[in-house]
mmCIF file of C-alpha atoms in Angstrom:
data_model
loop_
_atom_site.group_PDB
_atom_site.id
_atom_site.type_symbol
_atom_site.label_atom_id
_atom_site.label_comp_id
_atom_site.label_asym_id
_atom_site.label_seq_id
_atom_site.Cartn_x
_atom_site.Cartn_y
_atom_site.Cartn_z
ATOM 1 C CA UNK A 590 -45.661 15.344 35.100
ATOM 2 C CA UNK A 591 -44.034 17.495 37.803
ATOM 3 C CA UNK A 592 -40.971 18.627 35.964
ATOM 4 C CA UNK A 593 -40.648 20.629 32.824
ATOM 5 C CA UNK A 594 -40.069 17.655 30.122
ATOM 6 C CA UNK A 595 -37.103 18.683 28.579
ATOM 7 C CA UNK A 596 -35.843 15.122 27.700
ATOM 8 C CA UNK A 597 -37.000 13.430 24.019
ATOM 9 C CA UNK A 598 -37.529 10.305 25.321
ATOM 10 C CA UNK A 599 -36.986 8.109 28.042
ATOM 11 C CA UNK A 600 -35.646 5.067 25.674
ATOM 12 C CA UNK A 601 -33.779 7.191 22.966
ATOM 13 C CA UNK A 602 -35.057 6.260 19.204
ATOM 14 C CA UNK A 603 -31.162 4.528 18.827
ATOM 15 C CA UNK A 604 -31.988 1.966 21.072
ATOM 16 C CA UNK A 605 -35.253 0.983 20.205
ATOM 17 C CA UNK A 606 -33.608 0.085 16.434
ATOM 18 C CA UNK A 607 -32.353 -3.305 15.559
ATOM 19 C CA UNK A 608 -28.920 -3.491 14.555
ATOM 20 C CA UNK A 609 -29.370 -4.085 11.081
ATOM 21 C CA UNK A 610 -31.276 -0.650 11.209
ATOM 22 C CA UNK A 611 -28.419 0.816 12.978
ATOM 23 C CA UNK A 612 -26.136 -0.442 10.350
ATOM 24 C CA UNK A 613 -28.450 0.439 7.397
ATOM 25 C CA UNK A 614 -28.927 4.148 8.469
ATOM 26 C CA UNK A 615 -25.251 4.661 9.584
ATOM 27 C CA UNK A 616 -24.392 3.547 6.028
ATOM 28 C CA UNK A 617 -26.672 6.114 4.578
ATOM 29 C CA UNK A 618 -25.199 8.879 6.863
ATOM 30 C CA UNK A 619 -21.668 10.075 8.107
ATOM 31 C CA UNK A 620 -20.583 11.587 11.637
ATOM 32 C CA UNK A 621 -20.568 14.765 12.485
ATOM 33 C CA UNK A 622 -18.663 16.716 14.836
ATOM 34 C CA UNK A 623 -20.065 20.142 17.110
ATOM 35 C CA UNK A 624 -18.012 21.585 19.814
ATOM 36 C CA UNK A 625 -19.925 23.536 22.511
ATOM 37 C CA UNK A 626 -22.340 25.831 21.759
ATOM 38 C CA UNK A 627 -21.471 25.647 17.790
ATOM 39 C CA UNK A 628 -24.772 25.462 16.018
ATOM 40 C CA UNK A 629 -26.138 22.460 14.074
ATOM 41 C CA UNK A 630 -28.431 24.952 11.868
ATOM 42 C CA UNK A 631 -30.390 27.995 12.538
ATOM 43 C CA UNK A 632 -33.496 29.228 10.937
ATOM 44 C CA UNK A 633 -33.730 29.705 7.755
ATOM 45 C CA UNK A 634 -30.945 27.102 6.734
ATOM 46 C CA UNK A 635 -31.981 24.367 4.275
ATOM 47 C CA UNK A 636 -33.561 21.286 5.426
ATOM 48 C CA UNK A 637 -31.449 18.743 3.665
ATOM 49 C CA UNK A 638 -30.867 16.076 6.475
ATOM 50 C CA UNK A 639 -31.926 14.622 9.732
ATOM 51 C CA UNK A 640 -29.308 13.962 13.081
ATOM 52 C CA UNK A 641 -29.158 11.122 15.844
ATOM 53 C CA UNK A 642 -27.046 12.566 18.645
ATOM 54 C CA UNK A 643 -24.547 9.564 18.791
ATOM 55 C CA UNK A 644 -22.824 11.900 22.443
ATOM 56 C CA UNK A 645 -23.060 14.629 23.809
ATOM 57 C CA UNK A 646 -26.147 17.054 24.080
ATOM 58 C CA UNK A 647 -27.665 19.048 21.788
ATOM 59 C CA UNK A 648 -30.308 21.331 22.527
ATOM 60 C CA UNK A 649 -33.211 22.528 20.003
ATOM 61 C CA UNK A 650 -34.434 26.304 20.540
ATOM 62 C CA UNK A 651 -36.077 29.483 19.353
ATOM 63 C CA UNK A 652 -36.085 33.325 19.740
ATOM 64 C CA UNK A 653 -39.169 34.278 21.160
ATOM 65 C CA UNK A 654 -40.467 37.930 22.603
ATOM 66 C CA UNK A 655 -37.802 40.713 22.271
ATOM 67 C CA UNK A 656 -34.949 37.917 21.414
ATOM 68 C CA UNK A 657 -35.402 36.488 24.281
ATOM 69 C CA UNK A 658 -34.545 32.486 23.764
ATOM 70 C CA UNK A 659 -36.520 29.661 24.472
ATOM 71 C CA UNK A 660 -35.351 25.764 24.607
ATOM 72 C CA UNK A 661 -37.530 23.669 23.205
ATOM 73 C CA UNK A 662 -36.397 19.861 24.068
ATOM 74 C CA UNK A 663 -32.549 18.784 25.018
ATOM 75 C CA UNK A 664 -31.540 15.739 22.767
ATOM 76 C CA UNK A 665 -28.934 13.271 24.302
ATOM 77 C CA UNK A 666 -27.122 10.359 23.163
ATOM 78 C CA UNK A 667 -29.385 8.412 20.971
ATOM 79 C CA UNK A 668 -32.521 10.637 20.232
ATOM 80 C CA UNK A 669 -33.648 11.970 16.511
ATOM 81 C CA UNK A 670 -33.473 16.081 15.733
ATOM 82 C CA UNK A 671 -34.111 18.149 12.581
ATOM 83 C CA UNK A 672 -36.657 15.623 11.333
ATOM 84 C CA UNK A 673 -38.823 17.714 8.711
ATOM 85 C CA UNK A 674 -37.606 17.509 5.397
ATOM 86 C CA UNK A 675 -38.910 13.777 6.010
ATOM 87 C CA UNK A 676 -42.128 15.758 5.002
ATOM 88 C CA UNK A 677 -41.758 19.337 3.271
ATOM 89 C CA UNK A 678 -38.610 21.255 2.225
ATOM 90 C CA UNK A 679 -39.049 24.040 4.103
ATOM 91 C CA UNK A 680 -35.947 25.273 5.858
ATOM 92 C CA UNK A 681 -35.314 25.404 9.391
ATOM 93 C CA UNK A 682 -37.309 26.964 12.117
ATOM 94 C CA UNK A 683 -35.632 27.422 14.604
ATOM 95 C CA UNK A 684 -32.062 26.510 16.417
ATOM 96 C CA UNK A 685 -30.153 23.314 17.195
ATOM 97 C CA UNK A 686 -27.209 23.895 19.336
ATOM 98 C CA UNK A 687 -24.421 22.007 21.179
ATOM 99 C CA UNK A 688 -24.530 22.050 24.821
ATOM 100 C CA UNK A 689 -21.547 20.082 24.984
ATOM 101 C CA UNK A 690 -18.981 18.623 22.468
ATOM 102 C CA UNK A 691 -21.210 16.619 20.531
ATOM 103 C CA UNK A 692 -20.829 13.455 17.823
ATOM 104 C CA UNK A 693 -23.844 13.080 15.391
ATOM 105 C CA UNK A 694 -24.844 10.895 12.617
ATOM 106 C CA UNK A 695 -25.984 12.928 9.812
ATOM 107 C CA UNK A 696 -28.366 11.053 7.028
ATOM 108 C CA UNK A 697 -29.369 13.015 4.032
ATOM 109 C CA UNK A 698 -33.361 13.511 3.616
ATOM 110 C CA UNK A 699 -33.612 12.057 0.580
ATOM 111 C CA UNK A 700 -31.884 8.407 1.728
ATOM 112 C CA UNK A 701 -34.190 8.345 4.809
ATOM 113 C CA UNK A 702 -36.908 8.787 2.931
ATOM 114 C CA UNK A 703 -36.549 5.833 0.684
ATOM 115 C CA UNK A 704 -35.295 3.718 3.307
ATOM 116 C CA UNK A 705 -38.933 4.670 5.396
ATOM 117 C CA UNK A 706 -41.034 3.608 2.331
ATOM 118 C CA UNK A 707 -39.253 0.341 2.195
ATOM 119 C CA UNK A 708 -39.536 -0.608 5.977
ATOM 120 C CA UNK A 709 -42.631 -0.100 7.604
ATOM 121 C CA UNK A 710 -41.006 -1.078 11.148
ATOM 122 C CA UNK A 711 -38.188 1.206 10.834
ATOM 123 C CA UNK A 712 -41.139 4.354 9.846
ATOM 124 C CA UNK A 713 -43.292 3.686 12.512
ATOM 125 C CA UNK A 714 -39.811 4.118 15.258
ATOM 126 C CA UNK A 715 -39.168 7.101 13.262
ATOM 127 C CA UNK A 716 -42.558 8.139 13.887
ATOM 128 C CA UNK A 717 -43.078 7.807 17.448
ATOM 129 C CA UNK A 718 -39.704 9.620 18.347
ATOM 130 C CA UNK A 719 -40.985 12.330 16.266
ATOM 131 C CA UNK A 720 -44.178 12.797 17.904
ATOM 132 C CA UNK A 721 -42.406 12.242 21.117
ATOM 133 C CA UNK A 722 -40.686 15.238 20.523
ATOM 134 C CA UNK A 723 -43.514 17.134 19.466
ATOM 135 C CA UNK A 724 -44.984 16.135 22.959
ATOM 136 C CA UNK A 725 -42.280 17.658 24.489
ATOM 137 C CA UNK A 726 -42.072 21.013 22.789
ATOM 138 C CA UNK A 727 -45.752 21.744 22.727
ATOM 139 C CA UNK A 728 -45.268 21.085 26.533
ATOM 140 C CA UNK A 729 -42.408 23.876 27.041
ATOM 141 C CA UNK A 730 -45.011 26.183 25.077
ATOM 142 C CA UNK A 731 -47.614 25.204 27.598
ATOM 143 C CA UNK A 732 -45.423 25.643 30.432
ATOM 144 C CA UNK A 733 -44.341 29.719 29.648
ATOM 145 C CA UNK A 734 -47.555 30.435 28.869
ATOM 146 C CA UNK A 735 -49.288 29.217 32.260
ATOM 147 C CA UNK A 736 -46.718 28.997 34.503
ATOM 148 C CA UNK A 737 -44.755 32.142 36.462
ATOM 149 C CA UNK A 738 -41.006 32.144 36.100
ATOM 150 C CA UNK A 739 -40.300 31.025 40.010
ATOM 151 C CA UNK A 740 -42.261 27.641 39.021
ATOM 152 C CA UNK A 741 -40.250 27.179 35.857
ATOM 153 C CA UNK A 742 -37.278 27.546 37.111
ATOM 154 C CA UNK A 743 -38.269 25.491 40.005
ATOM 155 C CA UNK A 744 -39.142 22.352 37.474
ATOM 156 C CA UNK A 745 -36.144 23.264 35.501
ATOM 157 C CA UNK A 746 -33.830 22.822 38.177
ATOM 158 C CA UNK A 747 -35.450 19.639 39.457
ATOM 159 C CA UNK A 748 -35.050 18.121 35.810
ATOM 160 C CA UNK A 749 -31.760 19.148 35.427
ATOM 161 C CA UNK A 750 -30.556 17.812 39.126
ATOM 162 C CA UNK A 751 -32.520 14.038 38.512
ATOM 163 C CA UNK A 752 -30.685 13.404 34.784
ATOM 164 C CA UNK A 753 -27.554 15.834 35.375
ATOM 165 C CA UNK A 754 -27.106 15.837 38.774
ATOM 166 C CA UNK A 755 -24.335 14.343 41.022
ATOM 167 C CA UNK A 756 -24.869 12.985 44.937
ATOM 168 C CA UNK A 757 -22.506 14.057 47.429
ATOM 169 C CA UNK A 758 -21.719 12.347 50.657
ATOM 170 C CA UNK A 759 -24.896 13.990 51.864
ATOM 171 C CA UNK A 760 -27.121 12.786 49.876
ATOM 172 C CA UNK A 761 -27.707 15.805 47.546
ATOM 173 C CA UNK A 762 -27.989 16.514 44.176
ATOM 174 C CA UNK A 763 -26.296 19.151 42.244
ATOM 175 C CA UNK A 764 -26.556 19.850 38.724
ATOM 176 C CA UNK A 765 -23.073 18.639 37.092
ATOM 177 C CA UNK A 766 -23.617 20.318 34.250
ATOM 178 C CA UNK A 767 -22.095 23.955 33.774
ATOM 179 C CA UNK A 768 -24.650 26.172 32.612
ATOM 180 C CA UNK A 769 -24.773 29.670 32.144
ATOM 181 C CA UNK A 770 -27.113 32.015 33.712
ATOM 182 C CA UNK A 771 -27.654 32.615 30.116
ATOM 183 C CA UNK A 772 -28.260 29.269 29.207
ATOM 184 C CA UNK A 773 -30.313 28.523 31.945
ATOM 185 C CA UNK A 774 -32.594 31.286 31.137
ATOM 186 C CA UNK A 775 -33.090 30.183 27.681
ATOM 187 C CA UNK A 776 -34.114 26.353 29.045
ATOM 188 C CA UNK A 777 -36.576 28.741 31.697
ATOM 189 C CA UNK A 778 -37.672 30.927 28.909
ATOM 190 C CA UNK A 779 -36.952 33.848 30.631
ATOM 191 C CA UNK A 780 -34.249 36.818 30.570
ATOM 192 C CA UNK A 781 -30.632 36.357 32.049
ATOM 193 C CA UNK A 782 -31.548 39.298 34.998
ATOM 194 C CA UNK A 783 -34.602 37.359 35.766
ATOM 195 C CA UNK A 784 -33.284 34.175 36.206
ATOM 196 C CA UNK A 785 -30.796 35.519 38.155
ATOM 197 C CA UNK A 786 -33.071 37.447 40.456
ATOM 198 C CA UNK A 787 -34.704 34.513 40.640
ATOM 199 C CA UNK A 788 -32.460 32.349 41.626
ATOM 200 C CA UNK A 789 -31.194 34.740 44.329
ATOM 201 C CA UNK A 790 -34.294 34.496 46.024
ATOM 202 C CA UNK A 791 -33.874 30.448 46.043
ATOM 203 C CA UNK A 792 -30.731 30.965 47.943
ATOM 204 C CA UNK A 793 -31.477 33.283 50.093
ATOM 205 C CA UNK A 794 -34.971 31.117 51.272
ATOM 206 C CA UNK A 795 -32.416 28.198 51.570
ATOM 207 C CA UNK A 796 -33.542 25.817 48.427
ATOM 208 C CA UNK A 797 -30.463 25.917 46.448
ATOM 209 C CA UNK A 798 -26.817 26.961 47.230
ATOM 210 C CA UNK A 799 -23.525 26.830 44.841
ATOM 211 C CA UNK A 800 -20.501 25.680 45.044
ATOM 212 C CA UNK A 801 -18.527 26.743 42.272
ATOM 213 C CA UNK A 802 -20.290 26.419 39.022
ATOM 214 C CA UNK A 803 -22.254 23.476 40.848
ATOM 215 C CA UNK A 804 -25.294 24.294 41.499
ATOM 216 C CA UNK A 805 -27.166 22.139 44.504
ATOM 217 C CA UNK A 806 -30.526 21.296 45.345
ATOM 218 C CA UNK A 807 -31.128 21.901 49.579
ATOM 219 C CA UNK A 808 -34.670 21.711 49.811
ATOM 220 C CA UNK A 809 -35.860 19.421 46.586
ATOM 221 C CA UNK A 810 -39.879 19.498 48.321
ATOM 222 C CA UNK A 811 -39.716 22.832 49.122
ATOM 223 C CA UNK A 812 -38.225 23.359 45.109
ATOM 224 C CA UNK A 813 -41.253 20.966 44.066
ATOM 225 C CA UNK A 814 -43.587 22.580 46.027
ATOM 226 C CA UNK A 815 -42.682 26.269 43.983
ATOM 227 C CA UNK A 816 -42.750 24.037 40.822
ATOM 228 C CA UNK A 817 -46.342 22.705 41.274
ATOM 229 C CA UNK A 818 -47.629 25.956 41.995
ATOM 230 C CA UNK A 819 -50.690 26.415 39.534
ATOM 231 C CA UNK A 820 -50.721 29.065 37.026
ATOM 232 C CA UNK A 821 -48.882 32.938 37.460
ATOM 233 C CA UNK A 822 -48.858 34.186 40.676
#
């Protein structure tokens, strides 16, 4: 795949339940309210219960060298987070974080658990939007350790422009949602004055421009091209 997978899952685990499944876990669970960048839990917190994102966008992440922040995967509207004290009760790992104002369902462990061991169809949807998501965030590893910042960003932008982008009367994208330099360094995995050097250098070579906080994609093969560069340069 091209573009940094960022994304759980192309059919979220909500919609690949039936609705008595819906209805037996949202019985189990209540809602759950985040407003931008409140977190969900942070590392070290207990492990007590797992989240569907019912809206919004919620992102999971973790500190890596010299605090520097990394985003693991970016959950939207219908995909599973904070899944491990299905197994063990050790407490969180790392970050879960609201991009934007956000609506959850919130199931304790313990109810999940006992409503897995009673329906094998319902475990084995659990299971493969769980190792869906470990797909994707063994992949954003993979991708800061072999590829150079420039290609990263590259693959970052491209994924944000196809699932948060906007068409204008041109024909081309730009990225809807408002990030941060900050916050688009932590999806890179990079610092805030890197990404921004960075993406200086796109608009000066003509591959991105801004309007506003929207940022838009000029040259999305030339962008692709940086993107599929192997390796560090």
């Amino acid at each position: 795949m091209m573009m940094s997978r960022l994304r759980t899952a192309a059919v979220p685990f909500w919609d690949t339940l039936e609705i008595d499944e819906r209805k037996q876990l949202e019985a189990a669970g209540r809602s759950y309210h985040l407003e931008r960048r409140a977190l969900l839990y942070q590392p070290g917190d207990p492990s007590e219960a797992i989240y569907v994102v019912k809206s919004g966008l919620v992102r999971l992440m973790r500190t890596v060298q010299k605090g520097r922040e990394l985003t693991l995967a970016i959950c939207e509207a219908g995909h599973l987070l904070g899944e491990s004290p299905l197994f063990d009760e050790m407490p969180r790992q790392h970050y879960a974080e609201a991009m934007l104002p956000s609506d959850l369902l919130e199931i304790p462990a313990a109810k999940c658990r006992a409503m897995l061991l009673g329906s094998p169809g319902l475990a084995m949807k659990f299971t493969n939007a769980m190792w869906v998501l470990k797909m994707v965030t063994e992949q954003r590893i993979e991708d800061v350790i072999f590829r150079d910042v420039p290609a990263r960003l590259a693959r970052s932008l491209l994924w944000l422009a196809e699932h948060y982008g906007e068409t204008d009367a041109k024909g081309q994208k730009g990225i809807s949602l408002r990030l941060t330099h900050q916050e688009l360094a932590s999806i890179v995995g990079t610092t805030r004055e890197t990404t921004t050097l960075v993406l200086n250098k796109f608009k000066k070579e003509g591959l991105v421009t801004t309007t506003g906080r929207i940022l838009n994609i000029k040259k999305p093969e030339a962008l692709k091209a940086v993107g599929d560069s192997p390796g560090r340069r």
